[in-house]
Tab-separated table of C-alpha atoms and ligand atoms in Angstrom:
chain	number	residue	atom	x	y	z
J	1	MET	CA	95.714	107.064	112.727
J	2	GLN	CA	94.431	107.109	109.162
J	3	ALA	CA	93.783	104.011	107.102
J	4	ILE	CA	96.469	103.240	104.539
J	5	ASN	CA	94.204	104.090	101.599
J	6	GLU	CA	93.171	107.505	102.920
J	7	ARG	CA	96.758	108.638	103.238
J	8	THR	CA	98.092	107.316	99.948
J	9	PRO	CA	98.033	109.986	97.253
J	10	ALA	CA	97.002	109.403	93.652
J	11	LEU	CA	99.784	107.884	91.603
J	12	GLU	CA	98.359	107.647	88.170
J	13	THR	CA	101.489	107.463	86.103
J	14	VAL	CA	103.570	104.730	87.723
J	15	GLY	CA	102.987	101.035	87.267
J	16	GLY	CA	100.400	101.495	84.537
J	17	ILE	CA	97.346	101.767	86.799
J	18	ARG	CA	95.031	104.542	87.877
J	19	ALA	CA	94.157	103.178	91.301
J	20	LYS	CA	94.580	105.380	94.343
J	21	GLY	CA	94.256	102.606	96.879
J	22	PHE	CA	97.369	100.974	98.262
J	23	ALA	CA	96.000	97.417	98.248
J	24	THR	CA	94.842	97.790	94.644
J	25	ARG	CA	98.292	98.917	93.603
J	26	CYS	CA	99.865	95.939	95.382
J	27	VAL	CA	97.730	93.572	93.316
J	28	HIS	CA	97.788	95.314	89.936
J	29	ALA	CA	100.653	97.791	89.489
J	30	GLY	CA	103.082	96.518	86.875
J	31	VAL	CA	101.200	93.239	86.600
J	32	ASP	CA	98.452	93.760	84.016
J	33	GLN	CA	100.628	93.783	80.932
J	34	ASP	CA	100.098	90.498	79.074
J	35	ASP	CA	98.185	91.710	76.039
J	36	SER	CA	98.691	88.394	74.185
J	37	TYR	CA	96.881	86.083	76.608
J	38	LYS	CA	95.560	88.360	79.372
J	39	SER	CA	97.116	86.132	82.016
J	40	ALA	CA	96.152	87.173	85.533
J	41	THR	CA	99.742	86.877	86.723
J	42	THR	CA	102.979	88.131	85.227
J	43	PRO	CA	104.779	85.468	83.145
J	44	ILE	CA	108.316	84.462	84.162
J	45	TYR	CA	110.906	85.081	81.469
J	46	PRO	CA	113.787	82.819	82.533
J	47	THR	CA	116.065	83.881	79.727
J	48	SER	CA	119.537	85.373	79.848
J	49	THR	CA	119.214	87.084	76.464
J	50	PHE	CA	116.718	88.384	73.897
J	51	GLY	CA	116.868	88.315	70.092
J	52	TRP	CA	117.426	91.522	68.106
J	53	HIS	CA	115.199	92.589	65.209
J	54	GLY	CA	118.292	93.387	63.127
J	55	LEU	CA	121.676	95.063	63.390
J	56	GLY	CA	121.232	98.274	65.336
J	57	LYS	CA	117.671	97.176	66.146
J	58	PRO	CA	117.525	95.677	69.650
J	59	ALA	CA	114.168	94.569	71.029
J	60	THR	CA	112.756	96.135	74.223
J	61	TYR	CA	115.090	93.946	76.286
J	62	ASP	CA	118.511	92.712	75.190
J	63	TYR	CA	120.147	90.994	78.191
J	64	THR	CA	118.685	90.049	81.571
J	65	ARG	CA	121.368	91.744	83.674
J	66	SER	CA	120.252	95.008	82.083
J	67	GLY	CA	116.517	94.359	81.969
J	68	ASN	CA	113.926	91.589	82.055
J	69	PRO	CA	110.118	91.818	81.687
J	70	THR	CA	109.382	89.903	84.898
J	71	ARG	CA	111.761	92.031	86.913
J	72	ARG	CA	110.359	95.129	85.238
J	73	ALA	CA	106.844	94.258	86.426
J	74	LEU	CA	108.156	94.051	89.997
J	75	GLU	CA	110.018	97.340	89.619
J	76	GLU	CA	106.931	99.152	88.363
J	77	ASN	CA	104.917	97.680	91.194
J	78	LEU	CA	107.386	98.768	93.890
J	79	ALA	CA	107.798	102.256	92.397
J	80	ALA	CA	104.003	102.645	92.555
J	81	LEU	CA	103.859	101.475	96.185
J	82	ASP	CA	106.604	103.787	97.429
J	83	GLY	CA	105.541	106.742	95.276
J	84	GLY	CA	108.828	106.939	93.382
J	85	VAL	CA	109.532	107.727	89.759
J	86	ASP	CA	111.264	104.379	89.258
J	87	CYS	CA	112.709	101.338	90.993
J	88	ARG	CA	115.442	98.779	90.473
J	89	ALA	CA	114.958	95.311	91.950
J	90	THR	CA	118.218	93.871	93.235
J	91	SER	CA	119.503	90.447	94.205
J	92	THR	CA	119.588	91.180	97.979
J	93	GLY	CA	118.873	94.028	100.338
J	94	MET	CA	122.624	94.544	100.652
J	95	SER	CA	122.948	94.941	96.896
J	96	ALA	CA	120.252	97.634	97.125
J	97	VAL	CA	122.283	99.355	99.866
J	98	THR	CA	125.424	98.999	97.716
J	99	ALA	CA	123.668	100.495	94.681
J	100	ALA	CA	122.341	103.425	96.707
J	101	MET	CA	125.765	104.163	98.199
J	102	ASN	CA	127.096	104.410	94.645
J	103	LEU	CA	125.388	107.785	94.481
J	104	PHE	CA	128.578	108.850	96.313
J	105	GLU	CA	132.217	108.685	95.273
J	106	ALA	CA	135.698	108.520	96.754
J	107	GLY	CA	136.301	111.499	99.024
J	108	ASP	CA	132.641	111.796	100.066
J	109	HIS	CA	131.432	111.533	103.640
J	110	VAL	CA	128.037	110.206	104.734
J	111	ILE	CA	126.239	110.478	108.085
J	112	ALA	CA	124.281	107.430	109.257
J	113	GLY	CA	122.286	106.499	112.341
J	114	HIS	CA	124.312	104.581	114.917
J	115	ASP	CA	121.801	101.779	115.419
J	116	ILE	CA	121.304	100.542	111.877
J	117	TYR	CA	121.182	96.956	110.547
J	118	GLY	CA	124.477	95.177	111.316
J	119	GLY	CA	125.174	94.213	107.693
J	120	THR	CA	124.747	97.829	106.584
J	121	TYR	CA	127.006	98.903	109.444
J	122	ARG	CA	129.671	96.398	108.281
J	123	LEU	CA	129.528	97.730	104.702
J	124	PHE	CA	129.754	101.326	105.927
J	125	ALA	CA	132.433	100.752	108.577
J	126	ASP	CA	134.608	98.207	106.802
J	127	VAL	CA	134.126	98.119	103.037
J	128	LEU	CA	133.246	101.640	101.864
J	129	PRO	CA	136.150	103.390	103.670
J	130	LYS	CA	138.547	101.233	101.596
J	131	LEU	CA	136.882	102.718	98.507
J	132	GLY	CA	137.268	106.242	99.855
J	133	ILE	CA	133.734	106.801	101.226
J	134	ASP	CA	133.708	107.523	104.962
J	135	VAL	CA	130.663	107.128	107.165
J	136	SER	CA	130.092	108.658	110.628
J	137	PHE	CA	127.581	106.945	112.889
J	138	VAL	CA	125.593	109.319	115.066
J	139	ASP	CA	122.469	109.318	117.183
J	140	LEU	CA	119.934	110.751	114.752
J	141	SER	CA	117.237	111.108	117.405
J	142	ASP	CA	118.982	114.455	117.994
J	143	VAL	CA	118.874	116.279	114.657
J	144	GLY	CA	121.569	118.636	115.950
J	145	ASN	CA	124.042	115.747	115.657
J	146	ILE	CA	123.943	116.218	111.868
J	147	ASP	CA	125.401	119.715	112.265
J	148	ALA	CA	128.024	118.353	114.650
J	149	ALA	CA	129.074	115.490	112.343
J	150	LYS	CA	128.966	117.407	109.075
J	151	THR	CA	132.194	118.266	107.281
J	152	ASP	CA	132.721	120.014	103.957
J	153	LYS	CA	132.911	116.532	102.386
J	154	THR	CA	129.515	115.357	103.680
J	155	LYS	CA	127.191	114.449	100.822
J	156	GLY	CA	124.625	112.050	102.252
J	157	LEU	CA	122.387	111.110	105.171
J	158	TRP	CA	121.391	107.477	105.822
J	159	ILE	CA	118.203	106.932	107.837
J	160	GLU	CA	116.752	103.702	109.169
J	161	THR	CA	113.498	103.991	111.091
J	162	PRO	CA	112.310	102.286	113.188
J	163	SER	CA	115.898	101.382	113.956
J	164	ASN	CA	117.087	97.797	114.053
J	165	PRO	CA	116.852	96.235	116.613
J	166	LEU	CA	115.725	98.836	119.182
J	167	LEU	CA	112.850	100.314	117.173
J	168	ASN	CA	113.789	103.911	117.865
J	169	ILE	CA	111.681	106.326	115.841
J	170	LEU	CA	113.355	109.134	113.959
J	171	ASP	CA	111.603	112.349	112.928
J	172	VAL	CA	112.050	111.975	109.181
J	173	GLY	CA	110.619	115.418	108.330
J	174	LYS	CA	113.139	117.154	110.607
J	175	LEU	CA	116.039	115.024	109.335
J	176	VAL	CA	115.121	115.784	105.726
J	177	ASP	CA	114.967	119.522	106.506
J	178	ALA	CA	118.420	119.384	108.092
J	179	ALA	CA	119.786	117.367	105.159
J	180	LYS	CA	118.350	119.797	102.623
J	181	LYS	CA	119.864	122.722	104.521
J	182	HIS	CA	123.278	121.138	103.979
J	183	GLY	CA	122.536	119.899	100.431
J	184	LEU	CA	122.755	116.212	101.416
J	185	VAL	CA	121.128	113.333	99.555
J	186	THR	CA	118.827	111.487	101.966
J	187	ILE	CA	118.468	107.723	101.727
J	188	ALA	CA	116.032	105.789	103.917
J	189	ASP	CA	116.066	102.039	104.532
J	190	ASN	CA	112.323	101.306	104.724
J	191	THR	CA	112.642	97.546	105.254
J	192	PHE	CA	111.033	97.453	108.703
J	193	LEU	CA	107.797	99.227	107.785
J	194	SER	CA	107.426	98.628	104.051
J	195	PRO	CA	105.401	101.085	101.953
J	196	ALA	CA	102.244	99.691	103.546
J	197	LEU	CA	103.073	101.731	106.659
J	198	PHE	CA	105.501	104.411	105.524
J	199	ARG	CA	106.484	106.045	102.252
J	200	PRO	CA	109.610	108.158	102.940
J	201	ILE	CA	109.523	109.863	99.516
J	202	GLU	CA	106.273	111.582	100.608
J	203	HIS	CA	108.337	113.099	103.444
J	204	GLY	CA	111.031	114.471	101.131
J	205	VAL	CA	113.491	111.544	101.246
J	206	ASP	CA	115.381	111.202	97.936
J	207	VAL	CA	115.977	107.455	97.716
J	208	VAL	CA	114.388	104.473	99.485
J	209	VAL	CA	116.010	101.063	99.849
J	210	HIS	CA	114.409	97.815	100.929
J	211	SER	CA	115.471	94.367	101.787
J	212	ALA	CA	112.668	92.733	99.769
J	213	THR	CA	113.630	89.551	101.610
J	214	LYS	CA	111.437	90.851	104.448
J	215	TYR	CA	107.873	92.242	104.275
J	216	LEU	CA	107.753	92.941	100.536
J	217	ASN	CA	108.148	89.285	99.632
J	218	GLY	CA	106.934	88.166	103.024
J	219	HIS	CA	107.255	84.396	102.662
J	220	SER	CA	110.906	83.741	103.606
J	221	ASP	CA	111.596	82.094	100.237
J	222	VAL	CA	113.583	84.831	98.482
J	223	VAL	CA	116.484	87.166	99.149
J	224	GLY	CA	116.036	90.411	97.287
J	225	GLY	CA	116.200	94.148	97.454
J	226	ALA	CA	114.888	97.306	95.857
J	227	VAL	CA	115.969	100.897	95.330
J	228	VAL	CA	113.146	103.363	94.698
J	229	CYS	CA	114.051	106.880	93.597
J	230	GLY	CA	112.067	110.079	93.927
J	231	SER	CA	113.793	111.833	91.008
J	232	ASP	CA	114.817	110.951	87.443
J	233	GLU	CA	118.386	112.013	88.158
J	234	HIS	CA	118.819	109.440	90.946
J	235	ALA	CA	116.805	106.802	89.077
J	236	GLN	CA	119.101	107.037	86.055
J	237	ARG	CA	122.236	106.725	88.165
J	238	ILE	CA	120.844	103.736	90.105
J	239	SER	CA	119.772	102.023	86.891
J	240	TYR	CA	123.275	102.509	85.477
J	241	VAL	CA	124.973	101.223	88.641
J	242	VAL	CA	122.722	98.155	89.018
J	243	ASN	CA	123.558	97.136	85.447
J	244	ALA	CA	127.258	98.040	85.631
J	245	MET	CA	127.828	96.256	88.944
J	246	GLY	CA	125.581	93.281	88.153
J	247	LEU	CA	123.268	93.768	91.148
J	248	ALA	CA	119.885	92.950	89.564
J	249	GLN	CA	117.373	90.362	90.772
J	250	SER	CA	116.797	87.108	88.841
J	251	PRO	CA	113.543	86.663	86.878
J	252	PHE	CA	112.327	83.818	89.073
J	253	ASP	CA	113.021	85.619	92.357
J	254	SER	CA	111.417	88.759	90.902
J	255	TRP	CA	108.325	86.711	90.127
J	256	LEU	CA	108.202	85.254	93.648
J	257	THR	CA	108.554	88.720	95.150
J	258	LEU	CA	105.809	90.049	92.892
J	259	ARG	CA	103.572	87.204	94.043
J	260	GLY	CA	104.367	88.030	97.670
J	261	VAL	CA	103.867	91.762	97.369
J	262	LYS	CA	100.276	91.356	96.157
J	263	THR	CA	99.217	90.500	99.713
J	264	LEU	CA	101.393	93.130	101.403
J	265	GLY	CA	98.436	95.231	102.610
J	266	PRO	CA	96.480	92.542	104.513
J	267	ARG	CA	99.638	90.768	105.666
J	268	VAL	CA	101.077	93.903	107.249
J	269	ARG	CA	97.786	94.671	108.986
J	270	GLN	CA	97.865	91.220	110.574
J	271	HIS	CA	101.546	91.597	111.545
J	272	CYS	CA	100.679	94.905	113.260
J	273	ASP	CA	97.659	93.498	115.136
J	274	ASN	CA	99.618	90.505	116.377
J	275	ALA	CA	102.665	92.577	117.329
J	276	MET	CA	100.551	94.868	119.495
J	277	LYS	CA	99.023	91.882	121.330
J	278	VAL	CA	102.427	90.241	121.795
J	279	ALA	CA	104.006	93.497	123.024
J	280	MET	CA	101.236	93.960	125.602
J	281	PHE	CA	101.696	90.382	126.794
J	282	LEU	CA	105.481	90.747	127.087
J	283	LYS	CA	105.167	94.033	128.964
J	284	GLU	CA	103.348	92.273	131.794
J	285	HIS	CA	105.617	89.203	131.860
J	286	GLY	CA	107.809	88.674	134.916
J	287	GLU	CA	110.823	87.424	132.909
J	288	VAL	CA	110.893	90.522	130.714
J	289	GLU	CA	112.810	93.623	131.766
J	290	ARG	CA	111.738	96.028	129.023
J	291	VAL	CA	109.728	95.954	125.790
J	292	TYR	CA	110.542	98.074	122.739
J	293	TYR	CA	107.459	98.505	120.558
J	294	PRO	CA	106.401	101.898	119.162
J	295	GLY	CA	102.741	100.946	119.529
J	296	LEU	CA	103.031	101.001	123.340
J	297	GLY	CA	102.058	104.328	124.883
J	298	ASP	CA	105.251	104.495	126.980
J	299	HIS	CA	107.586	104.022	123.990
J	300	PRO	CA	109.504	107.315	123.602
J	301	GLY	CA	108.675	107.434	119.874
J	302	HIS	CA	104.985	106.515	120.233
J	303	ASP	CA	103.485	109.935	119.400
J	304	LEU	CA	105.840	110.489	116.492
J	305	ALA	CA	105.147	107.006	115.109
J	306	LYS	CA	101.422	107.670	115.351
J	307	THR	CA	101.622	110.741	113.145
J	308	GLN	CA	104.410	109.634	110.810
J	309	PHE	CA	103.418	106.024	110.048
J	310	ASP	CA	100.210	104.190	109.123
J	311	GLY	CA	100.839	101.501	111.750
J	312	PHE	CA	103.457	100.446	114.284
J	313	GLY	CA	104.851	97.434	112.429
J	314	GLY	CA	105.394	93.775	113.185
J	315	MET	CA	108.722	93.950	115.038
J	316	VAL	CA	108.941	93.737	118.825
J	317	SER	CA	112.212	93.725	120.772
J	318	PHE	CA	112.614	93.049	124.486
J	319	ASP	CA	115.254	92.680	127.178
J	320	LEU	CA	115.160	89.453	129.130
J	321	LYS	CA	115.830	89.481	132.839
J	322	GLY	CA	118.851	87.193	133.176
J	323	GLY	CA	120.676	88.389	130.052
J	324	PHE	CA	122.531	86.072	127.686
J	325	GLU	CA	122.189	82.974	129.917
J	326	LYS	CA	118.411	83.333	129.984
J	327	ALA	CA	118.311	83.991	126.215
J	328	LYS	CA	120.272	80.759	125.624
J	329	ARG	CA	117.615	78.804	127.487
J	330	VAL	CA	114.522	80.618	126.222
J	331	MET	CA	115.171	81.102	122.540
J	332	PRO	CA	115.576	77.471	121.403
J	333	SER	CA	112.597	76.428	123.573
J	334	ALA	CA	109.775	77.874	121.486
J	335	GLU	CA	107.757	75.478	119.360
J	336	LEU	CA	106.297	77.900	116.821
J	337	ILE	CA	108.799	80.750	116.868
J	338	LEU	CA	111.881	79.782	114.902
J	339	LEU	CA	115.307	80.819	116.185
J	340	ALA	CA	116.577	82.423	112.999
J	341	GLU	CA	117.804	85.692	111.535
J	342	SER	CA	115.604	87.668	109.152
J	343	LEU	CA	112.167	89.164	109.651
J	344	GLY	CA	109.007	90.172	107.878
J	345	GLY	CA	107.861	86.689	106.851
J	346	ILE	CA	104.458	85.231	107.629
J	347	GLU	CA	106.038	82.921	110.216
J	348	SER	CA	107.323	84.286	113.521
J	349	LEU	CA	111.088	84.349	113.976
J	350	TRP	CA	113.265	85.549	116.798
J	351	GLU	CA	116.933	86.238	117.027
J	352	HIS	CA	119.562	87.468	119.485
J	353	PRO	CA	121.100	90.700	118.086
J	354	TRP	CA	124.124	90.556	120.426
J	355	SER	CA	125.320	87.214	119.011
J	356	MET	CA	123.523	87.069	115.652
J	357	SER	CA	122.364	90.006	113.455
J	358	HIS	CA	124.618	92.643	115.049
J	359	VAL	CA	127.710	90.568	115.827
J	360	SER	CA	129.627	92.366	113.068
J	361	MET	CA	129.472	95.551	115.195
J	362	SER	CA	132.247	95.858	117.778
J	363	GLU	CA	131.220	95.203	121.370
J	364	ALA	CA	131.662	98.919	122.119
J	365	ALA	CA	129.492	99.908	119.123
J	366	ARG	CA	126.774	97.485	120.204
J	367	ARG	CA	126.799	98.914	123.731
J	368	THR	CA	126.755	102.500	122.441
J	369	ALA	CA	123.745	101.603	120.295
J	370	GLY	CA	122.019	100.149	123.390
J	371	ILE	CA	122.157	96.499	122.262
J	372	GLY	CA	122.572	94.352	125.372
J	373	GLU	CA	123.189	90.624	125.894
J	374	GLY	CA	119.619	89.967	126.992
J	375	LEU	CA	117.997	91.669	123.991
J	376	VAL	CA	115.687	89.574	121.810
J	377	ARG	CA	114.289	90.746	118.459
J	378	LEU	CA	111.002	89.125	117.526
J	379	SER	CA	109.492	89.286	114.064
J	380	VAL	CA	105.830	88.655	114.788
J	381	GLY	CA	104.216	86.569	112.064
J	382	ILE	CA	100.600	86.254	110.993
J	383	GLU	CA	99.787	83.132	113.021
J	384	ASP	CA	96.940	83.317	115.553
J	385	ALA	CA	98.037	85.731	118.276
J	386	GLY	CA	96.805	83.371	121.010
J	387	ASP	CA	99.099	80.592	119.778
J	388	LEU	CA	102.069	82.948	119.643
J	389	ILE	CA	101.439	84.199	123.156
J	390	ALA	CA	101.116	80.631	124.481
J	391	ASP	CA	104.388	79.736	122.742
J	392	LEU	CA	106.144	82.762	124.242
J	393	ASP	CA	104.789	81.988	127.693
J	394	ARG	CA	106.084	78.417	127.457
J	395	ALA	CA	109.515	79.474	126.208
J	396	LEU	CA	109.939	82.274	128.750
J	397	SER	CA	109.536	79.823	131.596
J	398	ALA	CA	112.474	77.720	130.316
A	401	PLP	N1	118.261	96.488	105.748
A	401	PLP	C1	117.676	95.994	106.850
A	401	PLP	C2	116.938	96.931	107.775
A	401	PLP	C3	117.762	94.633	107.154
A	401	PLP	O1	117.188	94.171	108.264
A	401	PLP	C4	118.485	93.781	106.262
A	401	PLP	C5	118.612	92.342	106.540
A	401	PLP	O2	118.246	91.865	107.579
A	401	PLP	C6	119.079	94.338	105.132
A	401	PLP	C7	118.943	95.693	104.900
A	401	PLP	C8	119.858	93.490	104.168
A	401	PLP	O3	118.996	92.695	103.417
A	401	PLP	P1	119.380	91.285	102.756
A	401	PLP	O4	119.600	90.327	103.878
A	401	PLP	O5	118.211	90.971	101.889
A	401	PLP	O6	120.635	91.498	101.972
């Protein structure tokens, strides 16, 4: 596996910096723009509006829903990290998903993986059909399923890899080839890996969405999202939609996310190291039926993950022997690991997909996706691995 910096191509035009290295871009892209005072950090502009120079002469920014210098710094930073031509920072991950799905219109059909984030599933299954956009959920581990699901109305392909919560790995190159063959727009939700480990645009994906609530911000103190586009055509449409629908991030939350993203590189490395240790511990534990972590050699997507990503990520899922009843005893018993939804923060969290993150999927849909009652999804934080393992050991004996 190559180091992040070796794989990241030169991106000299986005974010105002010349650096090739990923960590350097995290710290500097979009940030170094205060020519008045040379402040080391981006100022927060907590203003709703901006004065005009005269009639017909607006300043660079006119109204914060449409644009704000603090948010712009974050957008330039994220575009540079994901290798896109531009980015829009949104108020939540779901508003990023909403903006991206506005690339389609009534009458269009989209194909999505069947084991995607529950909130995205709810939007696709419940809300978008009422607006005339239909989504089919298929198992994208078999690329042939795209041909089977495609109709003459199909316009898009929605990819989430590793999938949530089972961490299935999709072959993005093959999916993009199939999508291109049918003229589909490909959108990838890159929340679980972040651009530190995967940059879908390099693999031909058209549009990337993130819940910035997770690894990008990384400190569990913001909800936010981002849409990064690989082409000007998509970037212009997303910019229009984010303004028209009022989906943009606030200046203060943009600033917090920008502060968080500066440490993305080292944070993600620590998440990955800890997750591998935790996965190996869980694999040997008597109370655990099965561990899902792409870093383990026996994970079905291990070889693909090794070539496609720059690391295996910080998420580990596992089935408990004893199902729901065991989960009810174990999960509130940890001292360090908080029983809570969300992921990607520096502190470890775990949640029960069956009754929490994926409860908006029907029981049948959860079973089809392979989500059982004993499944636990653990977001491994950056604490000392030994403390996390001791905490898990204690809780598992509950
Ligand atoms: N995409 C994925 C993969 C997620 O896990 C989540 C939230 O958990 C979202 C999108 C939605 O993000 P948010 O909660 O910031 O709206």
